[in-house]
mmCIF file with all atom_site columns, C-alpha atoms in Angstrom:
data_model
loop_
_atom_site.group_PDB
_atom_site.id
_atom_site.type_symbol
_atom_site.label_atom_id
_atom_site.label_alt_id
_atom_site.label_comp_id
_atom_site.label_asym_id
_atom_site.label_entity_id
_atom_site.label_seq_id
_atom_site.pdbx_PDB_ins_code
_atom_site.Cartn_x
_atom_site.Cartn_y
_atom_site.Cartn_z
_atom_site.occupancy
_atom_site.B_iso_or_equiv
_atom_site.pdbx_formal_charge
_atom_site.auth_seq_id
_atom_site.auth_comp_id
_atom_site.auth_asym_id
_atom_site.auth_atom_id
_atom_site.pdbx_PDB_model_num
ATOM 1   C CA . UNK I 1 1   ? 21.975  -20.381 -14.728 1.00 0.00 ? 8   UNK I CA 1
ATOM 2   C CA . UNK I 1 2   ? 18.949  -21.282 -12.719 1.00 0.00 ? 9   UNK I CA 1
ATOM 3   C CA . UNK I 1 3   ? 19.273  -21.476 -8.764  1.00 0.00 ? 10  UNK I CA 1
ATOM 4   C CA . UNK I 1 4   ? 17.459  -23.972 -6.747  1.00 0.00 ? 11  UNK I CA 1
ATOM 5   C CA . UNK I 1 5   ? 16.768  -22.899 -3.165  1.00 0.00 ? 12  UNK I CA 1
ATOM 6   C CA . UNK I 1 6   ? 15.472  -25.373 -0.737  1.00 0.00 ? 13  UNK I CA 1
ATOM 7   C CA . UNK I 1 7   ? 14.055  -23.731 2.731   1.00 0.00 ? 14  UNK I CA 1
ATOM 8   C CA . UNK I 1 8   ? 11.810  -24.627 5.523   1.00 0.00 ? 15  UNK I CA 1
ATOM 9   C CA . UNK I 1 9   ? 9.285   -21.679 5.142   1.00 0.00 ? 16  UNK I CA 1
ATOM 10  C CA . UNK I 1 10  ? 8.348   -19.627 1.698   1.00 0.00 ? 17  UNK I CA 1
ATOM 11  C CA . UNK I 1 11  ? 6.235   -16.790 2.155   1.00 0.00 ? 18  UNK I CA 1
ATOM 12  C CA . UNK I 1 12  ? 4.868   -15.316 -1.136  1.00 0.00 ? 19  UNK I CA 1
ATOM 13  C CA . UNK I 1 13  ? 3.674   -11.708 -1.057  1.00 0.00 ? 20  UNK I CA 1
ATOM 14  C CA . UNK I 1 14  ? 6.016   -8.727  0.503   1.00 0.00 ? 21  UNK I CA 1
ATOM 15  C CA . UNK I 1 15  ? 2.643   -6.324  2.276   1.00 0.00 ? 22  UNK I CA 1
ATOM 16  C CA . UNK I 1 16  ? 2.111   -5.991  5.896   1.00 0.00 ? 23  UNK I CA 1
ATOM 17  C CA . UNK I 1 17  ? 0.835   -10.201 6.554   1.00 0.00 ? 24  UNK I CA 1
ATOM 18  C CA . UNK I 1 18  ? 3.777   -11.461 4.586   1.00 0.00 ? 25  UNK I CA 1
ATOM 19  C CA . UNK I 1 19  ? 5.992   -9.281  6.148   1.00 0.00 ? 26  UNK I CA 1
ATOM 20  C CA . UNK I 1 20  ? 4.566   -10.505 9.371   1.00 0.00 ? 27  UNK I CA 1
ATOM 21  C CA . UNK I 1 21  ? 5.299   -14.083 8.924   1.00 0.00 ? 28  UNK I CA 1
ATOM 22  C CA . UNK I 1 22  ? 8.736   -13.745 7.005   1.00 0.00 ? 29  UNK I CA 1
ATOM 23  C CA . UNK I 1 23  ? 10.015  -11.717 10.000  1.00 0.00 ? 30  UNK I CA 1
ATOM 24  C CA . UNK I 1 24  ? 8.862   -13.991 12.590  1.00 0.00 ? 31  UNK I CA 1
ATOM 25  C CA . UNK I 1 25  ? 9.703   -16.811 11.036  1.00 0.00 ? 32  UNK I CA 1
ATOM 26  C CA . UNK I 1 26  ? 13.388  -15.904 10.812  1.00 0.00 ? 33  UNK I CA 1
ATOM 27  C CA . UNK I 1 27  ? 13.574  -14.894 13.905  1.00 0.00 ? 34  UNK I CA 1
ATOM 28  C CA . UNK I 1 28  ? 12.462  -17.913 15.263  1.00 0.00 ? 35  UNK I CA 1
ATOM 29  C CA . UNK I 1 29  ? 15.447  -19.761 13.486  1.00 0.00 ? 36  UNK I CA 1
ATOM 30  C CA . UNK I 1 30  ? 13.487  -20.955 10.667  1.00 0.00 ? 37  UNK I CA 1
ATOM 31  C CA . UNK I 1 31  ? 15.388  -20.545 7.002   1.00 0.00 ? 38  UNK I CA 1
ATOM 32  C CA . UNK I 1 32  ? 12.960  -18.374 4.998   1.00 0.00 ? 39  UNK I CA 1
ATOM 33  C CA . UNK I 1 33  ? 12.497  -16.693 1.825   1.00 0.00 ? 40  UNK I CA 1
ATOM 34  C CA . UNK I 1 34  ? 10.237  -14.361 0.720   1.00 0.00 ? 41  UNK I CA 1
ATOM 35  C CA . UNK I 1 35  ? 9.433   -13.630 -2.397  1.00 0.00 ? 42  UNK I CA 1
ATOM 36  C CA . UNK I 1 36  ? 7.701   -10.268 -3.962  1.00 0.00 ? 43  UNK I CA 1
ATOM 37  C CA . UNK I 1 37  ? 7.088   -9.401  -7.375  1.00 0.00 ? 44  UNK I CA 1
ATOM 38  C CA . UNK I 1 38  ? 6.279   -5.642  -6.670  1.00 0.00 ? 45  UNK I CA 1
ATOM 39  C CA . UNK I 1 39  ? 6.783   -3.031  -3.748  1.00 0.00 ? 46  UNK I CA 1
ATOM 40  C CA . UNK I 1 40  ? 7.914   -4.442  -0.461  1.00 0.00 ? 47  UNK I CA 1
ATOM 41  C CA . UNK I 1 41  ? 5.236   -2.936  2.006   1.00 0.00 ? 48  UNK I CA 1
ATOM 42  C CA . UNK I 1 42  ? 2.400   -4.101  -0.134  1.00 0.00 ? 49  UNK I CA 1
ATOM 43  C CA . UNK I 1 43  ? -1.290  -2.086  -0.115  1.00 0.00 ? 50  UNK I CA 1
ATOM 44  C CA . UNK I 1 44  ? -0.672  -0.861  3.269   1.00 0.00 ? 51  UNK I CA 1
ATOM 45  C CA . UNK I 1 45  ? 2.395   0.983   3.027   1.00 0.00 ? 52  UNK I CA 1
ATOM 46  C CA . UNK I 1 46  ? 1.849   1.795   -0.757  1.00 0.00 ? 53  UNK I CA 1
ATOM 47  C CA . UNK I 1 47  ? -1.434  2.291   -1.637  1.00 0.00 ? 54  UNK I CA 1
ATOM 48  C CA . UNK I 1 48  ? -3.692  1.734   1.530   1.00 0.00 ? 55  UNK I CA 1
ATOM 49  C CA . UNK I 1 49  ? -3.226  2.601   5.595   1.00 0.00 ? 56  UNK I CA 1
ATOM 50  C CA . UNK I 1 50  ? -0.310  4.732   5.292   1.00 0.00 ? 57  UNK I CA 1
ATOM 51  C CA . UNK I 1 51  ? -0.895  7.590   2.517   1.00 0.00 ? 58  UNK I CA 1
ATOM 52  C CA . UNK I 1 52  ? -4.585  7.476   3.286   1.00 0.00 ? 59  UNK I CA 1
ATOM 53  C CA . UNK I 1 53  ? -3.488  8.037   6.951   1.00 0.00 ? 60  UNK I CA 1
ATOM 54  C CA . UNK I 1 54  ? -1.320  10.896  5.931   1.00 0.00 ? 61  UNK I CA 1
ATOM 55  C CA . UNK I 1 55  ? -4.239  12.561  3.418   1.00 0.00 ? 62  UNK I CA 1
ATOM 56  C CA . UNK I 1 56  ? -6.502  12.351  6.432   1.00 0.00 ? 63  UNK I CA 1
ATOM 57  C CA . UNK I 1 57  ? -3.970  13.765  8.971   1.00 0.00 ? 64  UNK I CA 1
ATOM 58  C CA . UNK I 1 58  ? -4.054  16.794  6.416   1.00 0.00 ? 65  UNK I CA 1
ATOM 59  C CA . UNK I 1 59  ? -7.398  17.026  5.568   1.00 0.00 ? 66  UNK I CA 1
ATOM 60  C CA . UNK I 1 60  ? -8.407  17.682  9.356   1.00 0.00 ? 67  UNK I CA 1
ATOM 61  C CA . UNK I 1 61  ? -5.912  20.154  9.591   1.00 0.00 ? 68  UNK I CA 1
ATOM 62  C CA . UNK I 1 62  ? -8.055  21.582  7.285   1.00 0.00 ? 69  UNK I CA 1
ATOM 63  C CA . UNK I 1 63  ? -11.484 20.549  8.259   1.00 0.00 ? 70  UNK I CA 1
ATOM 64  C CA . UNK I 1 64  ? -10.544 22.365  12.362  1.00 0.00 ? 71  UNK I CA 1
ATOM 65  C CA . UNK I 1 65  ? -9.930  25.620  9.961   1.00 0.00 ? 72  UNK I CA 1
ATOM 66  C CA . UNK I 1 66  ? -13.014 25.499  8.934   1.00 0.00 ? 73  UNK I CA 1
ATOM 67  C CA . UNK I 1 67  ? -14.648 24.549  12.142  1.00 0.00 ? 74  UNK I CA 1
ATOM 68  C CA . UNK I 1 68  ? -14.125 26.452  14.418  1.00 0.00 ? 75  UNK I CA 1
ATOM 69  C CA . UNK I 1 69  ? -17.719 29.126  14.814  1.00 0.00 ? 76  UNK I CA 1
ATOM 70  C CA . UNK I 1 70  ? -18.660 26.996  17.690  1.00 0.00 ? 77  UNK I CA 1
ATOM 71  C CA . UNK I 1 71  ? -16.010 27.441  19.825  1.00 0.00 ? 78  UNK I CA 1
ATOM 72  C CA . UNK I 1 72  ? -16.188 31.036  19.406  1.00 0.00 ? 79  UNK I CA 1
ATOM 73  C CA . UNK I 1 73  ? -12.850 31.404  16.679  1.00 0.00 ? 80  UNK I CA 1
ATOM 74  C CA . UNK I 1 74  ? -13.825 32.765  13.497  1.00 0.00 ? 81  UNK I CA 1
ATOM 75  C CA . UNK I 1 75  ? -14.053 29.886  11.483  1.00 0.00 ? 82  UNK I CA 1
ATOM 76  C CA . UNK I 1 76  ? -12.316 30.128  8.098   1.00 0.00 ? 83  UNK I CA 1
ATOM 77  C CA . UNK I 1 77  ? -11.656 28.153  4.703   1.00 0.00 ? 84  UNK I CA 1
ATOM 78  C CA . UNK I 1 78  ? -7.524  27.310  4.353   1.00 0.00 ? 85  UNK I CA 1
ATOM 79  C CA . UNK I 1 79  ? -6.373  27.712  1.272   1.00 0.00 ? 86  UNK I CA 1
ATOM 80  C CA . UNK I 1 80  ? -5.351  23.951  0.742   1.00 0.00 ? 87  UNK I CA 1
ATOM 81  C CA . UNK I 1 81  ? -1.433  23.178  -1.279  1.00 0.00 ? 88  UNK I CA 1
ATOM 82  C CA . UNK I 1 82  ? -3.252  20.387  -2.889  1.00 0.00 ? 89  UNK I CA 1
ATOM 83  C CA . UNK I 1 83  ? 0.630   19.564  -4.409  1.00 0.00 ? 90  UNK I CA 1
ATOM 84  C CA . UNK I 1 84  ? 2.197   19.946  -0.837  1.00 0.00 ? 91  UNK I CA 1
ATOM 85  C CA . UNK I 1 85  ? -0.574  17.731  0.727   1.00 0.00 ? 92  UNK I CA 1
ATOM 86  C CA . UNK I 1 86  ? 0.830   14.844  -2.173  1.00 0.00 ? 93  UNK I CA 1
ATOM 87  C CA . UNK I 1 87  ? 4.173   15.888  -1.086  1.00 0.00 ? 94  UNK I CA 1
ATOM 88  C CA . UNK I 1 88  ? 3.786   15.104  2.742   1.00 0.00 ? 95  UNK I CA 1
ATOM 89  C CA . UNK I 1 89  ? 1.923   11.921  1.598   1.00 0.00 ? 96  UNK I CA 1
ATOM 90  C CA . UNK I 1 90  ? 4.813   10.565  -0.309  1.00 0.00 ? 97  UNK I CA 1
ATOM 91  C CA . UNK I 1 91  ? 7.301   11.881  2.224   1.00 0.00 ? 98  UNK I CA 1
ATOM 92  C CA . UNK I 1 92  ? 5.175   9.893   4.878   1.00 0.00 ? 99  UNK I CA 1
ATOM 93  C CA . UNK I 1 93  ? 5.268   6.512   2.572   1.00 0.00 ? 100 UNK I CA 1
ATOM 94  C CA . UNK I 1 94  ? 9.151   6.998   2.604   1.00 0.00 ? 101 UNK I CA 1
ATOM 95  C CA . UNK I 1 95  ? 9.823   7.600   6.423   1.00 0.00 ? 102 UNK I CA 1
ATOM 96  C CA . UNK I 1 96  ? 8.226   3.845   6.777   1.00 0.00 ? 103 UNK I CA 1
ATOM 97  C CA . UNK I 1 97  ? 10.093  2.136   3.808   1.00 0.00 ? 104 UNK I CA 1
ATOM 98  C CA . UNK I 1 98  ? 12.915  1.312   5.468   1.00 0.00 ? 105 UNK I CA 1
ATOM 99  C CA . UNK I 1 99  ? 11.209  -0.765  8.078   1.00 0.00 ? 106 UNK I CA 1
ATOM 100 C CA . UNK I 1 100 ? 9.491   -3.085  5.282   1.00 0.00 ? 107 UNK I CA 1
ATOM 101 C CA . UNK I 1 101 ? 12.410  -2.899  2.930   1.00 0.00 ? 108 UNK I CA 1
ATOM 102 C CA . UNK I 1 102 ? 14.428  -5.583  1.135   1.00 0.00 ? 109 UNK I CA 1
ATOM 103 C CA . UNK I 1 103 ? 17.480  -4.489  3.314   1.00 0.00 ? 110 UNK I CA 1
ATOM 104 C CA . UNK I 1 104 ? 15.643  -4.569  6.992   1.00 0.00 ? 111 UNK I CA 1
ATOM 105 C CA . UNK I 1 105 ? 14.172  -8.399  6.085   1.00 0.00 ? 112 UNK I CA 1
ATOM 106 C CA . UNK I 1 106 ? 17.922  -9.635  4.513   1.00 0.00 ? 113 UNK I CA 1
ATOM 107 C CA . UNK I 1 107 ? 19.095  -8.380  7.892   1.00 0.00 ? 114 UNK I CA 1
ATOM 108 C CA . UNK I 1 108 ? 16.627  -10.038 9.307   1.00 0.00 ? 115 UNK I CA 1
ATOM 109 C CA . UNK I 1 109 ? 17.942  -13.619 7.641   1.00 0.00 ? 116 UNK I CA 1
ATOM 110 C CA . UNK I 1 110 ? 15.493  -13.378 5.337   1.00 0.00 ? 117 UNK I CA 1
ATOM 111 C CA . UNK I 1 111 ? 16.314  -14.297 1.917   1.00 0.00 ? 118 UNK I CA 1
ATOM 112 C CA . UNK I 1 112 ? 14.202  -11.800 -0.310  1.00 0.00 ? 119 UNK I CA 1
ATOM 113 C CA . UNK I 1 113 ? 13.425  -12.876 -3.947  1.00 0.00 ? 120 UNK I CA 1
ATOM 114 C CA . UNK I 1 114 ? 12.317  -10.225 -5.865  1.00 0.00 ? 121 UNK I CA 1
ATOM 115 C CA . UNK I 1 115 ? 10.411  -11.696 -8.454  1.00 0.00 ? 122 UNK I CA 1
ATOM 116 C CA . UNK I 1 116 ? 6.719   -12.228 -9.367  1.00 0.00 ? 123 UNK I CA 1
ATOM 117 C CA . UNK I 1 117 ? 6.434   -16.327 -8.001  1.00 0.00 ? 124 UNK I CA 1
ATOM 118 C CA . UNK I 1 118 ? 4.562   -19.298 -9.754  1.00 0.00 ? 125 UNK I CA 1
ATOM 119 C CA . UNK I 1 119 ? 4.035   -23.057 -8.662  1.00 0.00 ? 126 UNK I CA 1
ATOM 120 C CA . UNK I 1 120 ? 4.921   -25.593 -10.796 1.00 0.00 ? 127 UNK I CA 1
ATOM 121 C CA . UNK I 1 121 ? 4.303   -28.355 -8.252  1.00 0.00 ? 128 UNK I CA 1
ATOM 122 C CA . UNK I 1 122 ? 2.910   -28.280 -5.176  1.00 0.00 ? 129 UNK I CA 1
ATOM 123 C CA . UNK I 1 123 ? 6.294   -27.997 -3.098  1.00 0.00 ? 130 UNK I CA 1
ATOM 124 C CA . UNK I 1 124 ? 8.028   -25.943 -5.514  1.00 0.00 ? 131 UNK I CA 1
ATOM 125 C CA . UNK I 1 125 ? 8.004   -22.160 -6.438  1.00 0.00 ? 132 UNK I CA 1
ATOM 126 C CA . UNK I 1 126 ? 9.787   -20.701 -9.568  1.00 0.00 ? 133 UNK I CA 1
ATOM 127 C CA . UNK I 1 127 ? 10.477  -17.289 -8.923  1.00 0.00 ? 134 UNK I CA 1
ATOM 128 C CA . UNK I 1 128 ? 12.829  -15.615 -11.949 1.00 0.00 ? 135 UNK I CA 1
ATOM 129 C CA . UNK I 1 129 ? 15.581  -17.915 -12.658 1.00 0.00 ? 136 UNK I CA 1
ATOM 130 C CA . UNK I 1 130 ? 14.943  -19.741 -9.089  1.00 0.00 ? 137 UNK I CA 1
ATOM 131 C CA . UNK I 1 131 ? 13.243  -22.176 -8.299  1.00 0.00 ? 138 UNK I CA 1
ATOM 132 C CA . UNK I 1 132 ? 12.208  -22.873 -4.425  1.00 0.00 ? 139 UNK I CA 1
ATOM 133 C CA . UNK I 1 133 ? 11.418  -26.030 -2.396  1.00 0.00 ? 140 UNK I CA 1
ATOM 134 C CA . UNK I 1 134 ? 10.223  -25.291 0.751   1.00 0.00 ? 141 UNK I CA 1
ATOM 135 C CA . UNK I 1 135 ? 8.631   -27.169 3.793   1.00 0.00 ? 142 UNK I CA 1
ATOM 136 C CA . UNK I 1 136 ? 5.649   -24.798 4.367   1.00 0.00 ? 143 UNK I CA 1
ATOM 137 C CA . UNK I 1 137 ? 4.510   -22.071 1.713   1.00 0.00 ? 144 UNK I CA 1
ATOM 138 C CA . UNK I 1 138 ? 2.631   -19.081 2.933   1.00 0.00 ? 145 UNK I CA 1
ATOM 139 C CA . UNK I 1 139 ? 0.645   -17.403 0.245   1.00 0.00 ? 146 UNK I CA 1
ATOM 140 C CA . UNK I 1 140 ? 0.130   -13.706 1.338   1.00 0.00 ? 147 UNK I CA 1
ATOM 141 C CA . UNK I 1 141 ? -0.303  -12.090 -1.991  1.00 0.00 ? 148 UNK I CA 1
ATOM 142 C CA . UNK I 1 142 ? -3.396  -9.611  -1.382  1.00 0.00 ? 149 UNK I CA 1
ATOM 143 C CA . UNK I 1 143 ? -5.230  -8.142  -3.071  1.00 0.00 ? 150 UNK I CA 1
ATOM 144 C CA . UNK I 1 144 ? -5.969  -5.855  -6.083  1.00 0.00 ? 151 UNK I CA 1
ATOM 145 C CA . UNK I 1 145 ? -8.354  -2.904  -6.383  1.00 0.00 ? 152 UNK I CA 1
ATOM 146 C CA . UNK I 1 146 ? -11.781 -4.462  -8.282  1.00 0.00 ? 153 UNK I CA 1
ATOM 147 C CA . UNK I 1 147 ? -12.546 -2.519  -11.293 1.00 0.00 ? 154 UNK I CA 1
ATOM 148 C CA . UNK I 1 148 ? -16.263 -2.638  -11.785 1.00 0.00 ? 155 UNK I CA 1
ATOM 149 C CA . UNK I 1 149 ? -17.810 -3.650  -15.421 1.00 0.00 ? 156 UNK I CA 1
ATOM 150 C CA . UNK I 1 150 ? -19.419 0.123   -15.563 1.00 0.00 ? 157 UNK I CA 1
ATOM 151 C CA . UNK I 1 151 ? -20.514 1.140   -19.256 1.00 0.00 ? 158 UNK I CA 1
ATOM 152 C CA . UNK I 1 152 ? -18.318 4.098   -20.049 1.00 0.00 ? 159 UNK I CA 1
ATOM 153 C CA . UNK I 1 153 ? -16.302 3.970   -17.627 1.00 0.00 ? 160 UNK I CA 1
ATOM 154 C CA . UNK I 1 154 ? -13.050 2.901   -19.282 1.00 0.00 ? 161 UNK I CA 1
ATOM 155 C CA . UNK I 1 155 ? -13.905 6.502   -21.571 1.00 0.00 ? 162 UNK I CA 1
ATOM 156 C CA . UNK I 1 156 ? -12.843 8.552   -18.278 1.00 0.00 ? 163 UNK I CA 1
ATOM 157 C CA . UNK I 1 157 ? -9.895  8.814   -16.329 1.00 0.00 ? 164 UNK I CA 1
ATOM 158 C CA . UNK I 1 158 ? -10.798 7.086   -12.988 1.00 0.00 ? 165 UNK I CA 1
ATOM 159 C CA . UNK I 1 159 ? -8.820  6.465   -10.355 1.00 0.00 ? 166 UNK I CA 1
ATOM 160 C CA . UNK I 1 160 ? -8.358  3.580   -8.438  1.00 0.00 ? 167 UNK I CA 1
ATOM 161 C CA . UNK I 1 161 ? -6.578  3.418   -4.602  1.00 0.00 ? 168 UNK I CA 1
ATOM 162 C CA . UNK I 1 162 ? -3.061  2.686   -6.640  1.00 0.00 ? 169 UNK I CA 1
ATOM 163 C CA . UNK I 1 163 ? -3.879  5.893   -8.446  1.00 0.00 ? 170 UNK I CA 1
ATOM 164 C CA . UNK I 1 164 ? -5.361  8.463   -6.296  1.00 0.00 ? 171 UNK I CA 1
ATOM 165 C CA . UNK I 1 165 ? -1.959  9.320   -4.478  1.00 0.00 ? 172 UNK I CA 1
ATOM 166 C CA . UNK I 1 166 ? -0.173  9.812   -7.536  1.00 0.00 ? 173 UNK I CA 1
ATOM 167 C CA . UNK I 1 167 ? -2.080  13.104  -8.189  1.00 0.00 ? 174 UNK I CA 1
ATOM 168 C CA . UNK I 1 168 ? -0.415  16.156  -8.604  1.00 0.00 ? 175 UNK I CA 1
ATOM 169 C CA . UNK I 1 169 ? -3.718  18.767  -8.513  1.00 0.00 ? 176 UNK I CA 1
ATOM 170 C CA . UNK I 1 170 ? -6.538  18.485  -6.585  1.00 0.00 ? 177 UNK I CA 1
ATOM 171 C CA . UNK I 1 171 ? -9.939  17.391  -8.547  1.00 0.00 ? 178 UNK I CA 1
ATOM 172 C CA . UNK I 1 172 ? -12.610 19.615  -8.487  1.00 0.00 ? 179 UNK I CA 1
ATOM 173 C CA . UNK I 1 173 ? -15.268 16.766  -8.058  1.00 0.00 ? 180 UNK I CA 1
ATOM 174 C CA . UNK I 1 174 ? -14.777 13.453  -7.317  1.00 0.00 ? 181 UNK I CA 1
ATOM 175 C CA . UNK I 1 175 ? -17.410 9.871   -7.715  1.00 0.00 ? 182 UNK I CA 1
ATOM 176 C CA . UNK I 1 176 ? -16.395 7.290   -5.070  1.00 0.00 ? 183 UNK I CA 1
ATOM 177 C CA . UNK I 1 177 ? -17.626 4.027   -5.595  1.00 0.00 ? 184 UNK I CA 1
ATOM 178 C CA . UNK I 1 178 ? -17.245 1.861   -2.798  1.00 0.00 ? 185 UNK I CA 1
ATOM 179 C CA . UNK I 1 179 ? -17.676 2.551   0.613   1.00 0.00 ? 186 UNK I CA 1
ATOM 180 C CA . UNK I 1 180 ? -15.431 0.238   2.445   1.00 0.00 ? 187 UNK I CA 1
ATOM 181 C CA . UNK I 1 181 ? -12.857 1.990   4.460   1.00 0.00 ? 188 UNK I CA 1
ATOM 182 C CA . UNK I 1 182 ? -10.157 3.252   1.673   1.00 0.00 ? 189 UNK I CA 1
ATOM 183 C CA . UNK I 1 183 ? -13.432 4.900   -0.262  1.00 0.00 ? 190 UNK I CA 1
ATOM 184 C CA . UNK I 1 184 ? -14.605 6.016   3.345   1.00 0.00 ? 191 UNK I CA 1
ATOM 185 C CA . UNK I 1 185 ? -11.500 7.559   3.795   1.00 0.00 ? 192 UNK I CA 1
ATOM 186 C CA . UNK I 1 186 ? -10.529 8.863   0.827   1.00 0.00 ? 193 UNK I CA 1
ATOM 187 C CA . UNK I 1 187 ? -14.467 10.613  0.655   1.00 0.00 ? 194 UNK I CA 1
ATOM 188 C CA . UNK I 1 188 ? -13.852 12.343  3.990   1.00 0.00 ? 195 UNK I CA 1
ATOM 189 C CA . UNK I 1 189 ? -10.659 13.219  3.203   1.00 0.00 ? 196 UNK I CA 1
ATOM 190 C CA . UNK I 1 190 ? -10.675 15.512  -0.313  1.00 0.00 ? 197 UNK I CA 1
ATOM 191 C CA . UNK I 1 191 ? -14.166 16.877  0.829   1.00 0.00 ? 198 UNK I CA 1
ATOM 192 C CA . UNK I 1 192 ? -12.409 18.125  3.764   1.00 0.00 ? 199 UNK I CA 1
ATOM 193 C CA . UNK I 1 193 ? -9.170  19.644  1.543   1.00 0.00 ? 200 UNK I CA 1
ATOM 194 C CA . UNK I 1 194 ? -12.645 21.496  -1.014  1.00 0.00 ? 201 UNK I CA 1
ATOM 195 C CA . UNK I 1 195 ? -13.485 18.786  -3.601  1.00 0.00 ? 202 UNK I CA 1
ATOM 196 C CA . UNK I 1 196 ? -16.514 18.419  -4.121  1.00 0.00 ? 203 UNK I CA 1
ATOM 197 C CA . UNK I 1 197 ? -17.148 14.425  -3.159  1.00 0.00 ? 204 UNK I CA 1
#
C-alpha cells in the first residue's frame, strides 16, 4: 500500500550538500525527508574527497621514502602493499559512514527514504511506494563521472572515479583523462605508490 508523506522540506540526494541541508533543516524544527536512491555520503564519502584523501595520505608516505637524498637520508624505493593501501582506503570510507548514515540523519528527525525519487508534479515526489508533498524541494543529486565518446574505448577496461578504489592490484600504467582535481589526485597519487601515470 502506497504512503503519502506530506513535509515542509524534501531534500533529494543523500552526498555531502544534501546531507548539509537535511541536517540543518531538522534541526531547525523543520519536518524533513530525504530521500537517496544509492549510498548515503554521496561522491565525497564514496567515490571522491575521502578515499582519494586516504590514497594520497599513502602515497606520500611513499613519495618521503623516496625523497629523502637531499636531506642527507639515503633515499630509497618502499616496496608499496598495493592491496593494503585499498585496505586502509576502504577502512578510512568506513570510520566516516556512520556520521552520514541513515541511522545518524533518523536521529537527527530526519525521515530518510531510501529510494531512487521522481516528480510527478511539481509539489510532489514519488519515491518507491511513497509519494511526498512537500513545501520546499531541494534537489542535491550530483553528479556522475562523464564517460567520454572515445573510439575504442569501451574495448578496454577503464576505470572511472566509482571504479578506481575498487582495485585489488596495483596497475602497472595508468591514462588519466581529465585533470580536474579527482584526476589530479588520483595522477599524483599511483605515480607516487610506482605506476607508471
Amino acid at each position: 500500500m502506497a504512503e503519502h508523506i506530506k513535509t515542509d522540506i524534501c531534500v533529494i540526494g543523500g552526498g555531502s550538500g544534501g546531507l548539509s541541508v537535511a541536517a540543518g533543516a531538522a534541526q531547525m524544527g523543520a519536518q524533513t525527508v530525504l530521500v537517496e536512491g544509492h549510498k548515503m555520503g554521496g561522491d565525497c564519502l564514496n567515490y571522491g574527497c575521502v578515499p582519494s584523501k586516504a590514497l594520497l595520505a599513502a602515497a606520500e608516505r611513499a613519495h618521503i621514502g623516496a625523497s629523502n637524498k637531499p636531506f642527507g637520508v639515503a633515499a630509497t624505493r618502499p616496496k608499496v602493499d598495493f592491496a593494503a593501501v585499498m585496505a586502509h582506503v576502504r577502512e578510512t570510507i568506513e570510520a566516516i559512514e556512520p556520521v552520514d548514515s541513515v541511522e545518524r540523519f533518523s536521529g537527527l528527525g530526519v525521515r530518510v527514504i531510501e529510494e531512487t525519487g521522481k516528480f510527478i508534479d511539481r509539489k510532489t515526489l514519488k519515491a518507491g511506494k511513497m509519494t511526498i508533498t512537500a513545501k520546499r524541494f531541494v534537489i542535491a543529486t550530483g553528479s556522475v563521472a562523464a564517460v567520454p565518446n572515445i573510439r575504442g574505448l569501451k574495448s578496454v577496461p577503464y576505470l572511472t572515479n566509482e571504479t578506481i578504489f575498487t582495485l585489488t592490484r596495483q596497475p602497472k600504467h595508468l591514462l588519466i583523462i581529465g585533470g580536474g582535481p579527482i584526476g589530479a589526485e588520483m595522477a599524483q597519487a599511483f605515480c607516487r605508490l610506482g605506476s607508471a601515470v
